[in-house]
mmCIF file of C-alpha atoms and ligand atoms in Angstrom:
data_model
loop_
_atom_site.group_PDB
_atom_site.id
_atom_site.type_symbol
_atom_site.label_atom_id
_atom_site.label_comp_id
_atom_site.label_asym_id
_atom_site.label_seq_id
_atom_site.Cartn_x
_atom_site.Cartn_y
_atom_site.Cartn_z
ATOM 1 C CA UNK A 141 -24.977 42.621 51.197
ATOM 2 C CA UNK A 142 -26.628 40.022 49.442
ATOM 3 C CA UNK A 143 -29.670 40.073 47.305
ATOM 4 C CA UNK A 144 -31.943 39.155 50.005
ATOM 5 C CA UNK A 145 -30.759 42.422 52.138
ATOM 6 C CA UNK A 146 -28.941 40.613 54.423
ATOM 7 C CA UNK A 147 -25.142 40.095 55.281
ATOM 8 C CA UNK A 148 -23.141 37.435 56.309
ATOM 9 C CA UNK A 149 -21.707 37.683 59.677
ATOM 10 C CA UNK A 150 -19.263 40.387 59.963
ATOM 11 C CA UNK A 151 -17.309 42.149 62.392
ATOM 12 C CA UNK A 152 -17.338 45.375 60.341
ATOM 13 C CA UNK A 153 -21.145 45.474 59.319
ATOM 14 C CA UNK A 154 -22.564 43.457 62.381
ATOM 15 C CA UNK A 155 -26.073 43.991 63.310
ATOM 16 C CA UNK A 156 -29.640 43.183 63.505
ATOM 17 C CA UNK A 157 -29.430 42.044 59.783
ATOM 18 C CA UNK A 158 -26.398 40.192 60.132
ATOM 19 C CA UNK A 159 -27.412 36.694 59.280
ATOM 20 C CA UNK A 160 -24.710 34.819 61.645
ATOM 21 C CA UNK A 161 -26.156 31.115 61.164
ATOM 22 C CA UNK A 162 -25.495 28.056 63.566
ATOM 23 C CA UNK A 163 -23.042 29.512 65.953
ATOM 24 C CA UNK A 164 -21.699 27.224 68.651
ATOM 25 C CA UNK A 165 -19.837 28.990 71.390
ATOM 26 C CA UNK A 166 -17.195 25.691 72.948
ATOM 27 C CA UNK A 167 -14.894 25.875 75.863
ATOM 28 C CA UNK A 168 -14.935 24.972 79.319
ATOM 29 C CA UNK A 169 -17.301 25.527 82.421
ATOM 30 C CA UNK A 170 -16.497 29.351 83.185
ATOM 31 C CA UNK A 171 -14.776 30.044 80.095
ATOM 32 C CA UNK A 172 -17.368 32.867 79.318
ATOM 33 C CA UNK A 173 -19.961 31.245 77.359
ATOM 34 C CA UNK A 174 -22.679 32.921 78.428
ATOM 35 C CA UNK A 175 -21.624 36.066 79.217
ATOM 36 C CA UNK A 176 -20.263 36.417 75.368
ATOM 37 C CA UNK A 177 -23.540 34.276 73.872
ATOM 38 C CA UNK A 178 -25.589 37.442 75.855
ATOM 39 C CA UNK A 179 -23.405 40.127 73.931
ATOM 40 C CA UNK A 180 -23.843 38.642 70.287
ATOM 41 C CA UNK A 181 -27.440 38.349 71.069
ATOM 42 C CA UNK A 182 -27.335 42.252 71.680
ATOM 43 C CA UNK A 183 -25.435 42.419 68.276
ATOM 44 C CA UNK A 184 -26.418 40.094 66.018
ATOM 45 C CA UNK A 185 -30.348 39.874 67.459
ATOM 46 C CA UNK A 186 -30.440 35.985 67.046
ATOM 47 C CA UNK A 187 -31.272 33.708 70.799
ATOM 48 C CA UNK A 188 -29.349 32.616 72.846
ATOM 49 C CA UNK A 189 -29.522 28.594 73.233
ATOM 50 C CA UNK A 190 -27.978 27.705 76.177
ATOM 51 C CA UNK A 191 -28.599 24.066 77.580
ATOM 52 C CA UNK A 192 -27.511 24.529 80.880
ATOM 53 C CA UNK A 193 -29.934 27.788 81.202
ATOM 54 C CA UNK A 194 -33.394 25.639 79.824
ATOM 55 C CA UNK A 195 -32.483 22.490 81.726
ATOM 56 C CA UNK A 196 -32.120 25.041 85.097
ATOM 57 C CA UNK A 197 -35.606 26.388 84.313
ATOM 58 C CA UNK A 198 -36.949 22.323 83.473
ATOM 59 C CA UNK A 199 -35.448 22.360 86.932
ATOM 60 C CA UNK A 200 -37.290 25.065 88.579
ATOM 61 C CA UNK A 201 -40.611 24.105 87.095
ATOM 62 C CA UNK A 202 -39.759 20.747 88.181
ATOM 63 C CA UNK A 203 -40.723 18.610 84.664
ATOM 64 C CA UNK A 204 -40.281 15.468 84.393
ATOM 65 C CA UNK A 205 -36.959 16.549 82.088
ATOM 66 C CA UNK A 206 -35.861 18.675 85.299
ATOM 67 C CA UNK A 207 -36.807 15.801 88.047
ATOM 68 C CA UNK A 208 -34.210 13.287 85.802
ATOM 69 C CA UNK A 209 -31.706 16.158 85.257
ATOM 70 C CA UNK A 210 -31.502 17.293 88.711
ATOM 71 C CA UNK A 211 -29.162 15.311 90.531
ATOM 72 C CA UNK A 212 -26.902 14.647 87.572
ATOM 73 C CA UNK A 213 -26.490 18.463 87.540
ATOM 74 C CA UNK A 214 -25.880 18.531 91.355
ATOM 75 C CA UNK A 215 -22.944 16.079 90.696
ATOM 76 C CA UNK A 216 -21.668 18.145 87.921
ATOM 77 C CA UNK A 217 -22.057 15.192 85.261
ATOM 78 C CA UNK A 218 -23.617 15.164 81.943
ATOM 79 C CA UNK A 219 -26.980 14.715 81.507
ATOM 80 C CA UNK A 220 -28.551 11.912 78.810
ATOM 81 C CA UNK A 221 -27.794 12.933 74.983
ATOM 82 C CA UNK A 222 -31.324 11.919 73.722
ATOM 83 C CA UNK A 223 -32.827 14.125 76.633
ATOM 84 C CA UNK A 224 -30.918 17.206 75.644
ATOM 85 C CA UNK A 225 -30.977 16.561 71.993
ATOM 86 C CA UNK A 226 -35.020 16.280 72.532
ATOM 87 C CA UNK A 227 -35.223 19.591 74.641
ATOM 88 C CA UNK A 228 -32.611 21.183 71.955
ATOM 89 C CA UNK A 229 -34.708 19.642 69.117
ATOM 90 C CA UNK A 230 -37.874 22.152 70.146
ATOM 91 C CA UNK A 231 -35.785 25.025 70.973
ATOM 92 C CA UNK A 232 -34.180 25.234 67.687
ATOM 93 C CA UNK A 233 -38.094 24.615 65.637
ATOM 94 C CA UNK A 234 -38.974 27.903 66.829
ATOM 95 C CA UNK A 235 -38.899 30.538 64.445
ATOM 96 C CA UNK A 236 -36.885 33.225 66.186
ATOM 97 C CA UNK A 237 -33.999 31.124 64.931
ATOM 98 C CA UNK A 238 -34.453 31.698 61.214
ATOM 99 C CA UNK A 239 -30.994 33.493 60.809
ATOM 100 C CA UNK A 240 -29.336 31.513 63.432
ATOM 101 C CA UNK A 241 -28.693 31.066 66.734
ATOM 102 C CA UNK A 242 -25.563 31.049 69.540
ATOM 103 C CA UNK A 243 -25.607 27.653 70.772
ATOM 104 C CA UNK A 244 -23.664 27.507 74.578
ATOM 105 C CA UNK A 245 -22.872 24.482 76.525
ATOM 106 C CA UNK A 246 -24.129 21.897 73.577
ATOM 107 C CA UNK A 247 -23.023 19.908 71.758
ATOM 108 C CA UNK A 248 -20.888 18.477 74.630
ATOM 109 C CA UNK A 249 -20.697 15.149 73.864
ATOM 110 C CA UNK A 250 -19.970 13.500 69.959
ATOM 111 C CA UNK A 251 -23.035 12.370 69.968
ATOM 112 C CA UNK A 252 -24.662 15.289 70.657
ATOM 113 C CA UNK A 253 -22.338 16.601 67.716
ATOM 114 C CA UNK A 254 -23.181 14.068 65.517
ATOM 115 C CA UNK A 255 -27.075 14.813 65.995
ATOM 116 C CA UNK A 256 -26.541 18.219 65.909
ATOM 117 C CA UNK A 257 -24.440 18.006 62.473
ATOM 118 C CA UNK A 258 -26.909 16.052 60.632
ATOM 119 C CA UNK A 259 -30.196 17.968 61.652
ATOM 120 C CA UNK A 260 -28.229 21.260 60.360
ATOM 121 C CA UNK A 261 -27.704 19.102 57.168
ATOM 122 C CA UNK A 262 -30.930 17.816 56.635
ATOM 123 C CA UNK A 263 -31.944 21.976 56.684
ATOM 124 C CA UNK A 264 -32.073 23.391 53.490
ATOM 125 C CA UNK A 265 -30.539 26.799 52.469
ATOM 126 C CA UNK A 266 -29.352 26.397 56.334
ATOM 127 C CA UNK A 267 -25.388 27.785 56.640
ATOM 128 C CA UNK A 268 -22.895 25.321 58.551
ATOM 129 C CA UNK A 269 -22.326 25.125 61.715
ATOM 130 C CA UNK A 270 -19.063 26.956 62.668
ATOM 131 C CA UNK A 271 -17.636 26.546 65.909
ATOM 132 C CA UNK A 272 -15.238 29.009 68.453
ATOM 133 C CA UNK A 273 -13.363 27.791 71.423
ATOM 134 C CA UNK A 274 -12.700 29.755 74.398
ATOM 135 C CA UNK A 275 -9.964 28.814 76.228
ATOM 136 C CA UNK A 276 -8.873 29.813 79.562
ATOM 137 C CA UNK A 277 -6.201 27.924 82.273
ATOM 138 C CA UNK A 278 -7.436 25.680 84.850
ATOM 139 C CA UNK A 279 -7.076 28.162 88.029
ATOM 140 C CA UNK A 280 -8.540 31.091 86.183
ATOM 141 C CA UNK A 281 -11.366 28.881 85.177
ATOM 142 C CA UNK A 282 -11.649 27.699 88.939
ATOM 143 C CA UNK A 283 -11.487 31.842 89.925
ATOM 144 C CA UNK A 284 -14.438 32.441 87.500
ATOM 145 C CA UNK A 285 -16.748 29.395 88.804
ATOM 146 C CA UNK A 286 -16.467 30.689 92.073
ATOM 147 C CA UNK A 287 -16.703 34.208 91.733
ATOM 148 C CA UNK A 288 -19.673 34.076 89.197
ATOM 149 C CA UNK A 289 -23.333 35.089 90.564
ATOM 150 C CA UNK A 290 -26.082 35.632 88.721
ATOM 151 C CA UNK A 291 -29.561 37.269 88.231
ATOM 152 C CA UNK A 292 -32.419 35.469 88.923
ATOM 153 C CA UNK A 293 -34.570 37.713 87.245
ATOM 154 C CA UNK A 294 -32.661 38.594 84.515
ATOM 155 C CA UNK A 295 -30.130 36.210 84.508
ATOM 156 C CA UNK A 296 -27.316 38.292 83.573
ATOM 157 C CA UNK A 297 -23.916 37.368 85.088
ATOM 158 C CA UNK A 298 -21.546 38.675 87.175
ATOM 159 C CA UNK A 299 -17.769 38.293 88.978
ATOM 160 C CA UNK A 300 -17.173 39.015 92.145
ATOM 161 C CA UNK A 301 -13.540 39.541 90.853
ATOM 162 C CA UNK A 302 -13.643 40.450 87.344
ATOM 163 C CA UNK A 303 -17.510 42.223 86.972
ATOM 164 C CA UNK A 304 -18.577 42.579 89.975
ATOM 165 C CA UNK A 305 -21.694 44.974 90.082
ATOM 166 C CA UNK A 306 -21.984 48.473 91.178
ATOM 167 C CA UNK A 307 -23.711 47.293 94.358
ATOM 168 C CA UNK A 308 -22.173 44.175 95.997
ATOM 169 C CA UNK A 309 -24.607 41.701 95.764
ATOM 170 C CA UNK A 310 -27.371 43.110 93.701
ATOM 171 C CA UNK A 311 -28.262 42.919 89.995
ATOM 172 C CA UNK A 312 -27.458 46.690 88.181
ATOM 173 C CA UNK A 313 -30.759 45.996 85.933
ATOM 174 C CA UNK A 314 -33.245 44.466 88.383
ATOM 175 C CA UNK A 315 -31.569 45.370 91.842
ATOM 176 C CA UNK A 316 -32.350 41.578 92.389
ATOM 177 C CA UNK A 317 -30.519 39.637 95.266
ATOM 178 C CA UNK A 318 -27.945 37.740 93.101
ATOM 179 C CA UNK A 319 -27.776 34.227 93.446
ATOM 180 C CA UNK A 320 -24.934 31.330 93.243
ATOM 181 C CA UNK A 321 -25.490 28.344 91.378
ATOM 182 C CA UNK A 322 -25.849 25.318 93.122
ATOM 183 C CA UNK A 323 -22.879 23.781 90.992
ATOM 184 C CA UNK A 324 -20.672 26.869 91.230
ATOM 185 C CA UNK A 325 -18.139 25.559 93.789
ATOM 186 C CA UNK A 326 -14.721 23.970 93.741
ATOM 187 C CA UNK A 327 -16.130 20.321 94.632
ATOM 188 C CA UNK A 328 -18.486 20.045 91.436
ATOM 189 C CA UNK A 329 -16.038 22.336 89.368
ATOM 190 C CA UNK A 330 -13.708 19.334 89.437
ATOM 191 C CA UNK A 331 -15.866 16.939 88.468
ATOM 192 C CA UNK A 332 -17.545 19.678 85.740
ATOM 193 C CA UNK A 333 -13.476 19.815 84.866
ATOM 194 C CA UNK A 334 -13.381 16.004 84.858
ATOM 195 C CA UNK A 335 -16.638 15.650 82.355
ATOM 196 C CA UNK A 336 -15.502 18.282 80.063
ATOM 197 C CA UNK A 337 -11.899 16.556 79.393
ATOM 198 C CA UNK A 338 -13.410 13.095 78.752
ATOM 199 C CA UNK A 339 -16.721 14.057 77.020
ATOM 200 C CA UNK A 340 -16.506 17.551 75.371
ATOM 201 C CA UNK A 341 -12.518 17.703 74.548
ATOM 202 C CA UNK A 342 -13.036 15.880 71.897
ATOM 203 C CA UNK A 343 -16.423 17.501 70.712
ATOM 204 C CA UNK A 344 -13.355 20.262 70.395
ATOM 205 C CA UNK A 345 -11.349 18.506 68.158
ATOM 206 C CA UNK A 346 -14.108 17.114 66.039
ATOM 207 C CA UNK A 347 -15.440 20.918 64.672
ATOM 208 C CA UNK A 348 -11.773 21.675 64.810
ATOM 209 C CA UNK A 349 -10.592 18.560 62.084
ATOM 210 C CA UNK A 350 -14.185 19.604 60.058
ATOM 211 C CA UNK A 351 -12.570 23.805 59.620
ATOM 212 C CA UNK A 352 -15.196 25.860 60.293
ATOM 213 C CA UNK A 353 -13.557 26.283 63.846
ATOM 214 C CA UNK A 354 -11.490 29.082 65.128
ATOM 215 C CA UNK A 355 -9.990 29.733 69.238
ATOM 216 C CA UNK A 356 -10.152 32.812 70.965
ATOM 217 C CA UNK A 357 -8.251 33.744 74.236
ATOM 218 C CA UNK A 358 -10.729 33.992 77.238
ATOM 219 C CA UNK A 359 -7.981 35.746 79.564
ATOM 220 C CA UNK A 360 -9.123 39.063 78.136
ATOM 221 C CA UNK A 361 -11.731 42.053 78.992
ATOM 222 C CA UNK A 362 -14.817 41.147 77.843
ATOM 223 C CA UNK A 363 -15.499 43.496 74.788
ATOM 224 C CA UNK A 364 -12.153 42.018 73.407
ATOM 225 C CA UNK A 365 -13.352 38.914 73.530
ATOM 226 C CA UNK A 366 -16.254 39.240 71.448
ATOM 227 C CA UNK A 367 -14.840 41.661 68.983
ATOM 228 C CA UNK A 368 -12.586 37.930 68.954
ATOM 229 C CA UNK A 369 -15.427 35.748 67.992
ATOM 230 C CA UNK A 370 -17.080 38.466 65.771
ATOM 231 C CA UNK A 371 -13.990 38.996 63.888
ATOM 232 C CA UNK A 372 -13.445 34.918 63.302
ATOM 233 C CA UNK A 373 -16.755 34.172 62.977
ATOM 234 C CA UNK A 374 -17.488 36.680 59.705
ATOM 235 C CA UNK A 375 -13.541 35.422 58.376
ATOM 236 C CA UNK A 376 -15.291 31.791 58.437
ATOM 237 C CA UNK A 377 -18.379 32.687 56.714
ATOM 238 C CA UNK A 378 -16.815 34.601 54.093
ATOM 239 C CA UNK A 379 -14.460 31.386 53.660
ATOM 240 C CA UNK A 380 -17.241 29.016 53.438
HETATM 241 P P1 AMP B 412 -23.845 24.905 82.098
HETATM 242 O O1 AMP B 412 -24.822 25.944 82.547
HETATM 243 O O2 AMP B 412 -23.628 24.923 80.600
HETATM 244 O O3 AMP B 412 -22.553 24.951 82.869
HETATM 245 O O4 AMP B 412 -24.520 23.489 82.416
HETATM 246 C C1 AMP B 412 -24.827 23.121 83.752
HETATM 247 C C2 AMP B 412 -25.072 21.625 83.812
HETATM 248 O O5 AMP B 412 -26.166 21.278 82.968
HETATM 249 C C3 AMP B 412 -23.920 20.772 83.310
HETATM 250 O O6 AMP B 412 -22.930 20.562 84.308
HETATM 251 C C4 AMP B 412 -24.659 19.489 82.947
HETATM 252 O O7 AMP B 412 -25.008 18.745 84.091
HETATM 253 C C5 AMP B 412 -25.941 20.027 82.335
HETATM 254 N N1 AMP B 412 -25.799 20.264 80.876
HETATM 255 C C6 AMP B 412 -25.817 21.449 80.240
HETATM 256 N N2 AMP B 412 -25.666 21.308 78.915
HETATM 257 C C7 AMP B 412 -25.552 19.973 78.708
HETATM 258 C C8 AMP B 412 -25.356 19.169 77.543
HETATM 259 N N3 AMP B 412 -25.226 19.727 76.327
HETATM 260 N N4 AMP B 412 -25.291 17.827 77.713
HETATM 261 C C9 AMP B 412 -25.417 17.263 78.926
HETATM 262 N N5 AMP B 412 -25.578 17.948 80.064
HETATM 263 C C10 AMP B 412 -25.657 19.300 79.953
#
């Protein structure tokens, strides 16, 4: 514990006091992002920052952000840099991120990286950034896009294969309808597939050459997983 009454991130002492810093969950589309960013936010009590989640609510509202991002999403390709950095830019100035935050789906380009890199610099008393990759193989990937629904309401996620929910086709919290995403199929998937190994591979290899960077295997039950990131998220803190 340190003098301020907090701890570092650790798999042994985890909790609403852990103080987990930058945390930047990496890996492809249907690796499990989400669903693990949604359990350290139960754990470690710091939000959730997921890209892909605000840019589908810019979206929805239909912002001028959402009306540019739309079709690009549709396609599966990557949206601008300076229009995500922007819309990550305000996210991370509000205050609920004071003892960090679970960053999924950005960075995922270098310059995204890059940006993100030197605004945690410019921070001070602000921990590094350390990064974890999920990784999964291509078909299971492909099995999880296409079995994943979600909550509208709640937007927790579900597999129709691996977690499905107690009533097919309803949410266990809200009893909502569950939805698909529009980008959830095998068409998009490839070109999702395609993006990732030109654009974000290397954002991969970038936190991995800096240390700070640690892989986890995504072909495991859930609560494994994040004991995973947990566990190699407090060894890189206490390294640090
Ligand atoms: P996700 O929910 O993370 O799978 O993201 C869904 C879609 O949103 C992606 O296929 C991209 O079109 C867009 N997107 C999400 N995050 C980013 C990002 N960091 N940079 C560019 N586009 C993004």
């Amino acid at each position: 514990m340190s003098a301020s009454g907090t701890e570092v991130a650790s798999g042994r002492e985890t909790g609403k006091n852990t103080v987990p810093g930058p945390v930047l969950l990496l890996g492809a589309p249907g690796v499990g992002k989400g669903t693990q960013a949604k359990e350290l936010v139960k754990l470690w009590g710091v939000p959730q920052i997921s890209t892909g989640d605000l840019l589908r609510a810019n979206v929805a509202q239909g912002t001028p952000l959402g009306r540019a991002a739309k079709e690009i999403m549709e396609r599966g390709d990557l949206v601008p840099d300076s229009l995500v950095d922007d819309m990550v830019a305000v996210r991370l100035g509000q205050p609920d991120t004071a003892r960090g935050y679970i960053l999924d789906g950005f960075p995922r380009t270098l310059v995204q990286a890059s940006w993100l890199d030197s605004r945690v610099a410019a921070q001070t008393g602000a921990l590094a950034v350390v990064a974890v990759d999920i990784y999964l193989n291509y078909n299971e990937l492909l099995r999880r896009i296409t079995g994943r629904r979600n909550c509208p309401v709640c937007q927790a996620i579900y597999n129709v294969y691996a977690n499905p929910p107690q009533r097919e086709g309803f949410c266990d919290v809200e009893g909502a309808a569950l939805i698909q995403r529009a980008d959830d199929t095998e068409q998009v998937f490839e070109e999702r597939m395609r993006a990732y190994q030109e654009l974000t591979a290397p954002v991969v290899e970038h936190y991995r050459e800096q240390g700070r960077f640690a892989e986890v295997d995504g072909n495991r039950p859930i609560a494994a997983i994040t004991a995973g990131i947990v566990a190699a998220v407090d060894l890189l803190r206490r390294a640090a």
